[in-house]
PDB file of C-alpha atoms in Angstrom:
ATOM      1  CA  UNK A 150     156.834 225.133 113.099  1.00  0.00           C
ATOM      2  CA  UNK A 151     157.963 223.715 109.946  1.00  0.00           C
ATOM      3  CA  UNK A 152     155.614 220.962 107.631  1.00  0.00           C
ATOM      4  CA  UNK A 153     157.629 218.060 108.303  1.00  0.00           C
ATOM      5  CA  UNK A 154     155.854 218.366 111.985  1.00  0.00           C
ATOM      6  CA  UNK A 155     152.753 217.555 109.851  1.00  0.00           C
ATOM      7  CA  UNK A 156     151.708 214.778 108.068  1.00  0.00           C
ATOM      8  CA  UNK A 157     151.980 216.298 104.507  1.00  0.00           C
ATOM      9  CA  UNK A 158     150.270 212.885 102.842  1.00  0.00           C
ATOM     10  CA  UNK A 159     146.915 214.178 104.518  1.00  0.00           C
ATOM     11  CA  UNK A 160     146.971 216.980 101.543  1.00  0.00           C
ATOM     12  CA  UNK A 161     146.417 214.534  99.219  1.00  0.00           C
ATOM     13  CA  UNK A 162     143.595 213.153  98.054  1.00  0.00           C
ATOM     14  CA  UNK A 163     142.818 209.410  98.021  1.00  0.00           C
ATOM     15  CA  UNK A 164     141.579 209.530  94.590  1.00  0.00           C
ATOM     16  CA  UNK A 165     144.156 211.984  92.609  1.00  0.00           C
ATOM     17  CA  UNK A 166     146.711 209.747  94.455  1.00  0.00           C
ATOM     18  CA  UNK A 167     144.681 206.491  92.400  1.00  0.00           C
ATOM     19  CA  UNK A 168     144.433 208.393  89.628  1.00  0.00           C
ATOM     20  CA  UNK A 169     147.952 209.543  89.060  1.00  0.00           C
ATOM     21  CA  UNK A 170     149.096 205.684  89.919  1.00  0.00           C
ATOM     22  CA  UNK A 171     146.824 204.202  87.164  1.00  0.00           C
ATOM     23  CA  UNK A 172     147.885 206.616  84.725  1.00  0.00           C
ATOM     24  CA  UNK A 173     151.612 206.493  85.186  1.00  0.00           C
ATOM     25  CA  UNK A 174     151.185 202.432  84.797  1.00  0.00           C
ATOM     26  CA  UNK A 175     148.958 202.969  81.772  1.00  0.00           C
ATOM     27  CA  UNK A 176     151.753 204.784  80.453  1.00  0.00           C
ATOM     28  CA  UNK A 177     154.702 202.590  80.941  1.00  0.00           C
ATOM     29  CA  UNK A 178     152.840 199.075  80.047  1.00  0.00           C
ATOM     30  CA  UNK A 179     149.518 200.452  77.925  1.00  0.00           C
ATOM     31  CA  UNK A 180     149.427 196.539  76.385  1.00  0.00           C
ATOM     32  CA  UNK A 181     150.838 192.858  76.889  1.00  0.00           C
ATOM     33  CA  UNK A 182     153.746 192.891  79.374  1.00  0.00           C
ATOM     34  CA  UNK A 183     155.984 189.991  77.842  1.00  0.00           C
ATOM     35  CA  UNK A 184     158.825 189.976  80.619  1.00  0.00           C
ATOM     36  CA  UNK A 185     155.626 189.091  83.365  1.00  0.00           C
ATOM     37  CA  UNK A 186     155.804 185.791  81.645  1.00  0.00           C
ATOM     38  CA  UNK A 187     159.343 184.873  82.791  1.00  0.00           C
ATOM     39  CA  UNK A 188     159.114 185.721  86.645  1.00  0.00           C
ATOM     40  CA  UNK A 189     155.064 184.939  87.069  1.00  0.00           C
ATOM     41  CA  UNK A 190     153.102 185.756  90.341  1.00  0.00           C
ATOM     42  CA  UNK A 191     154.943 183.767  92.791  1.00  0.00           C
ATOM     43  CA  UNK A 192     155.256 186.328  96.220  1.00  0.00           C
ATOM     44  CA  UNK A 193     158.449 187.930  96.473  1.00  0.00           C
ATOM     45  CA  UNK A 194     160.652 191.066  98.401  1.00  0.00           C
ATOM     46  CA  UNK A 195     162.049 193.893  97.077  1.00  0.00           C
ATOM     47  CA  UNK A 196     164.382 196.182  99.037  1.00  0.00           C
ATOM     48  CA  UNK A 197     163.726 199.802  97.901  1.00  0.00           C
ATOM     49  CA  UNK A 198     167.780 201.214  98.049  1.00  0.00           C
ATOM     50  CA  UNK A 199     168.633 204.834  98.299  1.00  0.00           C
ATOM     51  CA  UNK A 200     172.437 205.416  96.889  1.00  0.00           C
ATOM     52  CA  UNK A 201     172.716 209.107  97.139  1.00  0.00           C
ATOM     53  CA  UNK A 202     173.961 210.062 100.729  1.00  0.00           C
ATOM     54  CA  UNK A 203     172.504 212.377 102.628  1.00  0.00           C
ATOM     55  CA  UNK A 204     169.140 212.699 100.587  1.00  0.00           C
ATOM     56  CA  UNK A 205     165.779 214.294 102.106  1.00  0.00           C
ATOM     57  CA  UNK A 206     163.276 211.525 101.625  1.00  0.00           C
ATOM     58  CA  UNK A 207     160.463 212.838  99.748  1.00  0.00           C
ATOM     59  CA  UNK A 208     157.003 210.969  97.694  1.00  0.00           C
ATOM     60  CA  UNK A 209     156.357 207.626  99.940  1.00  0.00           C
ATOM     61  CA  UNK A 210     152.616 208.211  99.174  1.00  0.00           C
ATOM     62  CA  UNK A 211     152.944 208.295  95.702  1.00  0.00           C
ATOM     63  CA  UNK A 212     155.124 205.167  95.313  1.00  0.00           C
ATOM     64  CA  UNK A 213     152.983 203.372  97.512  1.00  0.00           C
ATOM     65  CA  UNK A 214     149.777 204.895  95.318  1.00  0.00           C
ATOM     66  CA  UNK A 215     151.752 202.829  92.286  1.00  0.00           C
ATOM     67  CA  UNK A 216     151.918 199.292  94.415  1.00  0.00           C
ATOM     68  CA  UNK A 217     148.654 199.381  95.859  1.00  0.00           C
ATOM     69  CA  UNK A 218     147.247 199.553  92.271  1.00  0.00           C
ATOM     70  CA  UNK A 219     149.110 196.450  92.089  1.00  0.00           C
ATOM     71  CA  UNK A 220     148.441 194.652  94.796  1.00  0.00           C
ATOM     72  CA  UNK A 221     151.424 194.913  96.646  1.00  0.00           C
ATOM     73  CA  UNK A 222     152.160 196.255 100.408  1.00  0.00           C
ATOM     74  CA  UNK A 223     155.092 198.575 101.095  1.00  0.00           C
ATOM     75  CA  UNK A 224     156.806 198.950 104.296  1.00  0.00           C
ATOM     76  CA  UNK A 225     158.539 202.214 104.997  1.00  0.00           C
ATOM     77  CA  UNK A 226     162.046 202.244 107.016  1.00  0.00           C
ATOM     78  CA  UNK A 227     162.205 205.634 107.445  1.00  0.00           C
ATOM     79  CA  UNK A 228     159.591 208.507 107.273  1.00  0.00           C
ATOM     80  CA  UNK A 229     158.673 211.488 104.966  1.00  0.00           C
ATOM     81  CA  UNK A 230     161.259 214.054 105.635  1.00  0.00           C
ATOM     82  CA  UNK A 231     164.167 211.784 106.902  1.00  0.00           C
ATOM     83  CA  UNK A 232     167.621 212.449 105.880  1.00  0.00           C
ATOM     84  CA  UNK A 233     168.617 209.211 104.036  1.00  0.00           C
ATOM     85  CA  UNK A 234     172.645 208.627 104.940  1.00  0.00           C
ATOM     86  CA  UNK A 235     175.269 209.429 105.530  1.00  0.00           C
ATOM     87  CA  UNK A 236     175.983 205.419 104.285  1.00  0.00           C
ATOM     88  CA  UNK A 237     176.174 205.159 100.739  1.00  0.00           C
ATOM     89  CA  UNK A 238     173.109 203.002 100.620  1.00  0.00           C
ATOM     90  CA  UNK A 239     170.526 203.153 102.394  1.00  0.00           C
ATOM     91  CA  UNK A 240     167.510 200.416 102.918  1.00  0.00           C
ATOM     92  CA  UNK A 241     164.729 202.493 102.443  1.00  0.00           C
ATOM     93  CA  UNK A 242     161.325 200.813 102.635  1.00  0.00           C
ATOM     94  CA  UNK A 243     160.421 196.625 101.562  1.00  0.00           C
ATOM     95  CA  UNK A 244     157.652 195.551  99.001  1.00  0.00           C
ATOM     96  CA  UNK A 245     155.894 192.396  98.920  1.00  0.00           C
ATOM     97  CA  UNK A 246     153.674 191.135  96.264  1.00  0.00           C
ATOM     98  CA  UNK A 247     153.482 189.225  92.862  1.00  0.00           C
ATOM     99  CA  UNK A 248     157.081 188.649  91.248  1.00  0.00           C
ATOM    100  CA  UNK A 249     155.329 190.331  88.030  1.00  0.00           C
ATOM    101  CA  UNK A 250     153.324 192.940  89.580  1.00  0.00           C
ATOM    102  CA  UNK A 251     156.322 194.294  91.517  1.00  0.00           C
ATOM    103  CA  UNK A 252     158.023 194.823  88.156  1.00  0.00           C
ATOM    104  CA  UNK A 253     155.160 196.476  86.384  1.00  0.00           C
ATOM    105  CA  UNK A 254     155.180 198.992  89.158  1.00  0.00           C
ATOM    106  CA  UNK A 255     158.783 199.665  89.568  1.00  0.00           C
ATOM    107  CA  UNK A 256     159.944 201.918  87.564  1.00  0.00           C
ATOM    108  CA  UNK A 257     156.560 204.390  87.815  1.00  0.00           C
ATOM    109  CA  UNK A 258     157.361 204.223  91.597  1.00  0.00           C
ATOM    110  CA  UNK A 259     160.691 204.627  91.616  1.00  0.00           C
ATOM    111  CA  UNK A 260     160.429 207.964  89.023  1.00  0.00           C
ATOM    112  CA  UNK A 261     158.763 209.864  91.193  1.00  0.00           C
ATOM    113  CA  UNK A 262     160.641 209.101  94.318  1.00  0.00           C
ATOM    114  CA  UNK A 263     163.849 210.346  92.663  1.00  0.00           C
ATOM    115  CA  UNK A 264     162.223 213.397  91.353  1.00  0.00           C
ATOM    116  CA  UNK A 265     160.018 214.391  94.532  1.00  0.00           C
ATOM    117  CA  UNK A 266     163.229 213.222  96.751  1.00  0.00           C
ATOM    118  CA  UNK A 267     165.839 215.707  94.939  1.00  0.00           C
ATOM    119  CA  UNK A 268     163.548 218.404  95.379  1.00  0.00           C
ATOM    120  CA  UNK A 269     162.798 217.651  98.679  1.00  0.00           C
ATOM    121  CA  UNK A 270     166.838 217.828  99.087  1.00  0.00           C
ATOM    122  CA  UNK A 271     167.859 220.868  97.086  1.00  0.00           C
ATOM    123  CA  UNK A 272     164.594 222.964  99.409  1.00  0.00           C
ATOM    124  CA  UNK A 273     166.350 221.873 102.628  1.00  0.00           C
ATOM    125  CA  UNK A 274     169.513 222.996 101.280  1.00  0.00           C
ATOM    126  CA  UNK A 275     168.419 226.238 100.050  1.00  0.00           C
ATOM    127  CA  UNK A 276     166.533 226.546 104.020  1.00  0.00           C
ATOM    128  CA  UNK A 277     169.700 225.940 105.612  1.00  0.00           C
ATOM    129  CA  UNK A 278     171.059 228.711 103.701  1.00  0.00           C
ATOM    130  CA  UNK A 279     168.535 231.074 105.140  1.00  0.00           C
ATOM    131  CA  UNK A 280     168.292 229.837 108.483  1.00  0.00           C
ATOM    132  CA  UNK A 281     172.095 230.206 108.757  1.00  0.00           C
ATOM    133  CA  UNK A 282     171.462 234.034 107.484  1.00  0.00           C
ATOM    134  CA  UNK A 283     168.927 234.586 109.962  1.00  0.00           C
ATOM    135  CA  UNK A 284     166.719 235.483 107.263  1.00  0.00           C
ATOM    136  CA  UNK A 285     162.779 234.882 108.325  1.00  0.00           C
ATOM    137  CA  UNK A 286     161.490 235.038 104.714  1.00  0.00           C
ATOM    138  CA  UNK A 287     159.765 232.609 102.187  1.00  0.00           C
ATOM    139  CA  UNK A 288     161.882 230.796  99.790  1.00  0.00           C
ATOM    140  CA  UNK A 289     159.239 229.837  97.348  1.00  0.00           C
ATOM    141  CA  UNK A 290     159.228 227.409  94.104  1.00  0.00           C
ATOM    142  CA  UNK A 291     157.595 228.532  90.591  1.00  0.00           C
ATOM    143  CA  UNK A 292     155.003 226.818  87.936  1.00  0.00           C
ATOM    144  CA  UNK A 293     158.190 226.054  86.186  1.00  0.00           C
ATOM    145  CA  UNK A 294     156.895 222.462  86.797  1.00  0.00           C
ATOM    146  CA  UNK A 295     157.042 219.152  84.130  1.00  0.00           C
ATOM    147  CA  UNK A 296     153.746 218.844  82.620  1.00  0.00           C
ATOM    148  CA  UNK A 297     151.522 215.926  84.196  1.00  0.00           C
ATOM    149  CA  UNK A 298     153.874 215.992  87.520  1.00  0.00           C
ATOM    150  CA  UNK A 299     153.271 219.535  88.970  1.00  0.00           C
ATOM    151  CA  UNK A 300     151.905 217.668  92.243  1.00  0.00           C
ATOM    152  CA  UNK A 301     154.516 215.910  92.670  1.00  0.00           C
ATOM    153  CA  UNK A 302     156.906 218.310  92.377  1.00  0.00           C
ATOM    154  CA  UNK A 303     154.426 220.770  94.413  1.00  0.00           C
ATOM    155  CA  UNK A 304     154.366 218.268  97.313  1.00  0.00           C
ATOM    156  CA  UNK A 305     158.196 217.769  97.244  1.00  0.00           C
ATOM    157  CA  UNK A 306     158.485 221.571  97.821  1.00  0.00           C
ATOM    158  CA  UNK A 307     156.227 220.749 101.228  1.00  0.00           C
ATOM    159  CA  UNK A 308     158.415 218.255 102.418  1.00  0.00           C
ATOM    160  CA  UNK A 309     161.500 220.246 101.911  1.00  0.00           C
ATOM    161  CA  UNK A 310     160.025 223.152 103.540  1.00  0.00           C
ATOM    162  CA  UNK A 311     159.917 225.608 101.059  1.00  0.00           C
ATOM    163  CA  UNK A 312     156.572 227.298 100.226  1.00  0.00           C
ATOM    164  CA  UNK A 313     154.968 226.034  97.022  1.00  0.00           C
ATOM    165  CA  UNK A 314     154.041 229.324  95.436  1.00  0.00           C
ATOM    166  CA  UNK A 315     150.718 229.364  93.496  1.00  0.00           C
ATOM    167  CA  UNK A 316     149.620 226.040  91.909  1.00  0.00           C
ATOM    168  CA  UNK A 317     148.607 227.404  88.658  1.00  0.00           C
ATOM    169  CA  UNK A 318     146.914 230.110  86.884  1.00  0.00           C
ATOM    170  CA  UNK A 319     144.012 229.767  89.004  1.00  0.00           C
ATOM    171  CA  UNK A 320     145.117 230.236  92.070  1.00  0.00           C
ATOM    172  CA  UNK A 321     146.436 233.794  92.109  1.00  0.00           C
ATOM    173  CA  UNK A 322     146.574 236.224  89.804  1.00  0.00           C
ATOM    174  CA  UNK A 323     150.667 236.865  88.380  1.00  0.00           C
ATOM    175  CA  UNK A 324     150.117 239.581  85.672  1.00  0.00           C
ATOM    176  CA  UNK A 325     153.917 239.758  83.888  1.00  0.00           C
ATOM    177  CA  UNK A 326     155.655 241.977  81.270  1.00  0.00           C
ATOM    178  CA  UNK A 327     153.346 240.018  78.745  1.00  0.00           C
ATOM    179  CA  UNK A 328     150.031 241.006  80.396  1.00  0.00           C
ATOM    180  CA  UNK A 329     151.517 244.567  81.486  1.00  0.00           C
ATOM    181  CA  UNK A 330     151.626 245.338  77.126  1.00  0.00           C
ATOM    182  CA  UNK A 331     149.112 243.171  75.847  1.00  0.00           C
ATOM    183  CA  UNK A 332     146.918 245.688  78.007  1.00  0.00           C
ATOM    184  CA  UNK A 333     148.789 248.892  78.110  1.00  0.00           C
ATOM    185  CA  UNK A 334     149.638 249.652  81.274  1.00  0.00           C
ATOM    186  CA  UNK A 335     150.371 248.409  84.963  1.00  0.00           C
ATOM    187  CA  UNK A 336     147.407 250.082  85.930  1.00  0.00           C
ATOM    188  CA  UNK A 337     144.921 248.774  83.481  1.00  0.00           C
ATOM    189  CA  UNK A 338     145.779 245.016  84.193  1.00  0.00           C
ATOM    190  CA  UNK A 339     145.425 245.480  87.519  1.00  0.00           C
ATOM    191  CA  UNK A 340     142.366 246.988  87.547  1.00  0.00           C
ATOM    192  CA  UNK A 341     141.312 244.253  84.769  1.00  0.00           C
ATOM    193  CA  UNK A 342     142.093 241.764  86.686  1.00  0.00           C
ATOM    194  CA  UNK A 343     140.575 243.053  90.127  1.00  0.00           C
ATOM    195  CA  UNK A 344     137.842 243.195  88.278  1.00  0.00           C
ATOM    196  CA  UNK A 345     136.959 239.289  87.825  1.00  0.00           C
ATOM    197  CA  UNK A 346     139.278 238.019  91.006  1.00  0.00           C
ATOM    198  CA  UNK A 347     137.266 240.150  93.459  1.00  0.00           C
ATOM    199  CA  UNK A 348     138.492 240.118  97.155  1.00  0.00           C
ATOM    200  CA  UNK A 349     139.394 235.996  97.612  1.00  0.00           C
ATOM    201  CA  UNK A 350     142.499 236.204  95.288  1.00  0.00           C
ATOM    202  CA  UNK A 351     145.988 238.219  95.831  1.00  0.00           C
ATOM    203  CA  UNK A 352     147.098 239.968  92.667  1.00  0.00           C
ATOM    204  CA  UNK A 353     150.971 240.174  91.990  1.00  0.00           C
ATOM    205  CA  UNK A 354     153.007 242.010  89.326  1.00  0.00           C
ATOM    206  CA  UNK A 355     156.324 241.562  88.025  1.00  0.00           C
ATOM    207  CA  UNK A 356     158.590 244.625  87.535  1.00  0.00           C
ATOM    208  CA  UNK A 357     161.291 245.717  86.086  1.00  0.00           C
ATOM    209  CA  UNK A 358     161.979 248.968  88.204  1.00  0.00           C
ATOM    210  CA  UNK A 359     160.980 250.619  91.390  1.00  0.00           C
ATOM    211  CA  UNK A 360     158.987 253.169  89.590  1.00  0.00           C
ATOM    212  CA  UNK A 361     157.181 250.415  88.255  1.00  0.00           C
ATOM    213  CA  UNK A 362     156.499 248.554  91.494  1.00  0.00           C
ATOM    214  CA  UNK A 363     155.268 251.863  92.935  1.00  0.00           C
ATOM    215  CA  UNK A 364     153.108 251.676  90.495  1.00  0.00           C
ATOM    216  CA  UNK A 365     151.700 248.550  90.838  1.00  0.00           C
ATOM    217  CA  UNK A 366     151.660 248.764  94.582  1.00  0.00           C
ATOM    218  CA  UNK A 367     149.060 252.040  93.911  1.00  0.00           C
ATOM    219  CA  UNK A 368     147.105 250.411  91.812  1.00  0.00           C
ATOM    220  CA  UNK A 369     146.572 247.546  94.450  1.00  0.00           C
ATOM    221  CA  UNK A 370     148.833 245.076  93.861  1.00  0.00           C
ATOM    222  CA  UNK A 371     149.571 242.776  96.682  1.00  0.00           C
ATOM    223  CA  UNK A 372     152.964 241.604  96.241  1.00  0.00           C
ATOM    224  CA  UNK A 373     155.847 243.151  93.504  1.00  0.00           C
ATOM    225  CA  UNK A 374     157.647 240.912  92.211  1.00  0.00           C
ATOM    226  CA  UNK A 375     161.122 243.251  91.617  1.00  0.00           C
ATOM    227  CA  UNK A 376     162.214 240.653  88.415  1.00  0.00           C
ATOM    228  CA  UNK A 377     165.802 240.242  87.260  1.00  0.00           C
ATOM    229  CA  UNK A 378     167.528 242.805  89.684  1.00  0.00           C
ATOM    230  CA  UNK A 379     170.782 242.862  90.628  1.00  0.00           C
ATOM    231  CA  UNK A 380     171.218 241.836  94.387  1.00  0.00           C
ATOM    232  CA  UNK A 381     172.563 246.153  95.495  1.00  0.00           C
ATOM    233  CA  UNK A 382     169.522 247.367  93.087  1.00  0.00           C
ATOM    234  CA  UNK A 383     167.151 244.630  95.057  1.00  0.00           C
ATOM    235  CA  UNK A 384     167.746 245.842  98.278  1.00  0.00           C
ATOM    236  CA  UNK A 385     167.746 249.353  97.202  1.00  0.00           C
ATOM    237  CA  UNK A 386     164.249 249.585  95.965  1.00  0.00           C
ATOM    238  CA  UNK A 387     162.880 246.876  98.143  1.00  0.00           C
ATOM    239  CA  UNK A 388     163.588 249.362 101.303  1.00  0.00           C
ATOM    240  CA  UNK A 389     162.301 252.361  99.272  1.00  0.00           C
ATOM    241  CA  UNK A 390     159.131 250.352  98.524  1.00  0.00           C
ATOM    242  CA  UNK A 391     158.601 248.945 102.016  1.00  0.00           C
ATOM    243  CA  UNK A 392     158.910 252.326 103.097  1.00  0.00           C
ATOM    244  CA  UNK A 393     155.874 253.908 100.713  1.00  0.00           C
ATOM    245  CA  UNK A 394     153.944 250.266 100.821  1.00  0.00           C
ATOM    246  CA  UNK A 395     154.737 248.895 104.554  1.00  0.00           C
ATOM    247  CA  UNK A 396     151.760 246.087 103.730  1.00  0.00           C
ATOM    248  CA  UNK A 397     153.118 245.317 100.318  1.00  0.00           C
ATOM    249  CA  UNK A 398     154.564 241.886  99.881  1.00  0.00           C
ATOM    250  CA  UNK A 399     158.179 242.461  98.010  1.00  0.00           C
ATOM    251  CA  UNK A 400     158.679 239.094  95.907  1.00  0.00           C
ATOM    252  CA  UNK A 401     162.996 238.960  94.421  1.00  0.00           C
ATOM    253  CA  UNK A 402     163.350 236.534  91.551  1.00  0.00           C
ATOM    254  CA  UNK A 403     164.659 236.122  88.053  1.00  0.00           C
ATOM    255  CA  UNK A 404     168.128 234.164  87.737  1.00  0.00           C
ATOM    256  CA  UNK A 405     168.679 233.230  91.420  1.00  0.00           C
ATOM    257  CA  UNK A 406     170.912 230.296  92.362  1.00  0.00           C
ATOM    258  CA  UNK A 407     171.635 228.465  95.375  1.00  0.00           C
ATOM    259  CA  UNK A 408     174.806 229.770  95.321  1.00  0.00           C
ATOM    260  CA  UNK A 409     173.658 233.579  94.686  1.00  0.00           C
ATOM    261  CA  UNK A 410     170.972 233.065  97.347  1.00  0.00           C
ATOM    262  CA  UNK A 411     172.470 234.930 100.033  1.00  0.00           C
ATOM    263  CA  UNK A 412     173.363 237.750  98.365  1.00  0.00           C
ATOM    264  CA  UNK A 413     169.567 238.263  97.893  1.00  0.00           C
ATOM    265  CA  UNK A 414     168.359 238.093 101.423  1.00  0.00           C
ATOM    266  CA  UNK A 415     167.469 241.806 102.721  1.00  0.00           C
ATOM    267  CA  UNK A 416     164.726 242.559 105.643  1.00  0.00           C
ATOM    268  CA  UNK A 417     162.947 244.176 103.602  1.00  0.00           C
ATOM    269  CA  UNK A 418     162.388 241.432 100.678  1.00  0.00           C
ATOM    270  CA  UNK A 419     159.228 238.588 101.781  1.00  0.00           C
ATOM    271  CA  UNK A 420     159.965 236.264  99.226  1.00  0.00           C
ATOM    272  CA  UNK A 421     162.594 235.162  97.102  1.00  0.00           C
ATOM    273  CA  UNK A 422     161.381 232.599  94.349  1.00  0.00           C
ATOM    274  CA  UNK A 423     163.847 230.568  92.063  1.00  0.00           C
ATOM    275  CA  UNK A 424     163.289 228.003  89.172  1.00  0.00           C
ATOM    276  CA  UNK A 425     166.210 226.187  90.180  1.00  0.00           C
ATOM    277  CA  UNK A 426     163.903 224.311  92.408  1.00  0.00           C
ATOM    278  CA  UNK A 427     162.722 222.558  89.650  1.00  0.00           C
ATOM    279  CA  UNK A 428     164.548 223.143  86.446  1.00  0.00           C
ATOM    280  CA  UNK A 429     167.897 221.242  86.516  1.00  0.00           C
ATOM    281  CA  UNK A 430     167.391 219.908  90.271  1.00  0.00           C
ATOM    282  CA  UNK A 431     169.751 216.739  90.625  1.00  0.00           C
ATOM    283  CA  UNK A 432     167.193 213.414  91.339  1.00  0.00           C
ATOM    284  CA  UNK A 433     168.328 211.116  94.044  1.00  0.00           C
ATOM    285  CA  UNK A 434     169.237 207.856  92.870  1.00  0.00           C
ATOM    286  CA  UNK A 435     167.037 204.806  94.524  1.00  0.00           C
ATOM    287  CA  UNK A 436     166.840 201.059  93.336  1.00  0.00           C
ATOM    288  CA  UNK A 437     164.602 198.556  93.866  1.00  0.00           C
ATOM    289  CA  UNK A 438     165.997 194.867  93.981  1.00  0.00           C
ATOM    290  CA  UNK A 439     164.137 191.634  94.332  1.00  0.00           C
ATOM    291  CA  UNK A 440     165.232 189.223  97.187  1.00  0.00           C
ATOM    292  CA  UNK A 441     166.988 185.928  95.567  1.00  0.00           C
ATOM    293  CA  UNK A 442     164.908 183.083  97.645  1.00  0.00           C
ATOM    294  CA  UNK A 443     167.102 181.747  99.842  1.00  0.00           C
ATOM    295  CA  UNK A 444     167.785 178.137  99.259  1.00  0.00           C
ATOM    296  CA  UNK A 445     168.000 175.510 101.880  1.00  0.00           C
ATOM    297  CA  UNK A 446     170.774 172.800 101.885  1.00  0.00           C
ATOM    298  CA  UNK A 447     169.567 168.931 101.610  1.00  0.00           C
ATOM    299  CA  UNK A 448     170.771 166.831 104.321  1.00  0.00           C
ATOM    300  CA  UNK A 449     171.197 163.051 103.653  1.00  0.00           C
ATOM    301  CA  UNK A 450     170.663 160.860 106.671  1.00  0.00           C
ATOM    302  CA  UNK A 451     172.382 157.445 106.103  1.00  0.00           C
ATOM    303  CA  UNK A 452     170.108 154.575 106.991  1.00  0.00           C
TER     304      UNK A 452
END
């Protein structure tokens, strides 16, 4: 069962959600909004557009987060997860409120739809690869996040069905080349780290070789992380590892593309993680536009 059988807006709290919202409009108007002048509060609509066919539909609960802060109601068209297209625009959702207050929050709103949105569409892209390979893996994101938006981009990874990876440095232990010299040996960091983690947290290690993931996988790793090999030299040491470490979690990544994707898939690799999820992922392209009132002719009876 994938997440979009889920609703995924339940994982988010009420209050980050609030918080996030007032930020973001702190940001963009942090004084006097001059423009609010010219339109006033006068109730208007505003047609939320999506103009990049075939887009996965990702972050409704954080652009309605930025409205309600406002005041304003949104009405969705189509739900979390939908496949926007194949028209070249689509009529997305509707927003109601304050002429002024739906331009205060536009922008903000309409950010993080087109960010969360062309994540959302580059996962399900990179799952249809898989599924098509009859591959049974985890296609995973990294931290390789934008500061200040990492649930955001976190949550689009949900909705496009991908797993999420670890949140941060807190939430699992990733001990890398840096941590590996800084304390001398694969060995020593993981013991280190086993150390103050304790039973509730996995502990993962990047390496460079097989010989090195054997290592790591004695010393109690849970999942290598074979970094930066080339797909033949991945499957080769992924099957020899599997074989000495059957419960070992075998993690590929380091330079993988959605085009190179399929050339990574073995049976015998878990997990293939790429960057590309976030780092240079195309954003879907969505406009908001407010409704010209419609204007009613004046008929002239003659007396």
């Amino acid at each position: 069962m994938t997440t979009l059988h889920y609703d995924l807006s339940h994982t988010l709290p009420p209050h980050t959600l609030s918080r996030l919202a007032r930020e973001w409009l702190a940001e963009d108007t942090p004084n006097f909004d001059p423009a609010g002048l010219c339109v006033g509060s006068h109730e208007v609509e505003a047609r939320l557009l999506c103009k990049t066919p075939c887009s996965m539909l990702a972050g409704r609960p954080f652009f309605t987060a930025v409205f309600t802060e406002l005041s304003c109601t949104v009405e969705w068209a189509h739900k979390e997860g939908a496949q926007l297209g194949p028209d070249a625009v689509a009529q997305t959702a509707v927003v109601r409120g304050p002429a002024r207050c739906i331009l205060l929050g536009e922008r903000p709103a309409l950010n993080c739809l087109a960010r969360a949105s062309g994540i959302a569409t580059r996962c399900s892209q990179l799952q249809s690869i898989v599924r098509e390979a009859g591959w049974h893996g985890h296609v995973a994101g990294t931290r390789k996040t934008t500061p200040g938006f990492r649930l955001v981009e976190k949550y689009a990874m949900l909705v496009g069905g991908v797993s999420m990876h670890r949140q941060d440095l807190s939430g699992m232990v990733m001990l890398k080349d840096n941590h590996i010299w800084a304390s001398g040996s694969i060995t020593q960091a993981v013991r280190d780290a086993r150390s103050v983690c304790g039973f509730s947290s996995k502990i993962e290690v990047e390496c460079g070789s097989r010989e090195e993931g054997s290592e790591a996988a004695t010393a109690g790793a849970d999942i290598v992380m074979l970094d930066n090999f080339k797909p033949q030299e991945l499957h080769a040491a992924a099957q020899l590892l599997k074989e000495e470490f059957p419960s070992v979690l075998i993690e590929a990544s380091g330079g993988v593309t959605p085009d190179s994707l399929p050339q990574y898939l073995s049976p015998h690799v878990d997990i293939i993680s790429l960057g590309c999820i976030t780092q240079g992922c195309p954003v879907v392209d969505f406009s908001l536009k407010v409704q010209k009132p419609v204007a009613f002719p004046i008929i002239f009876q003659s007396k």
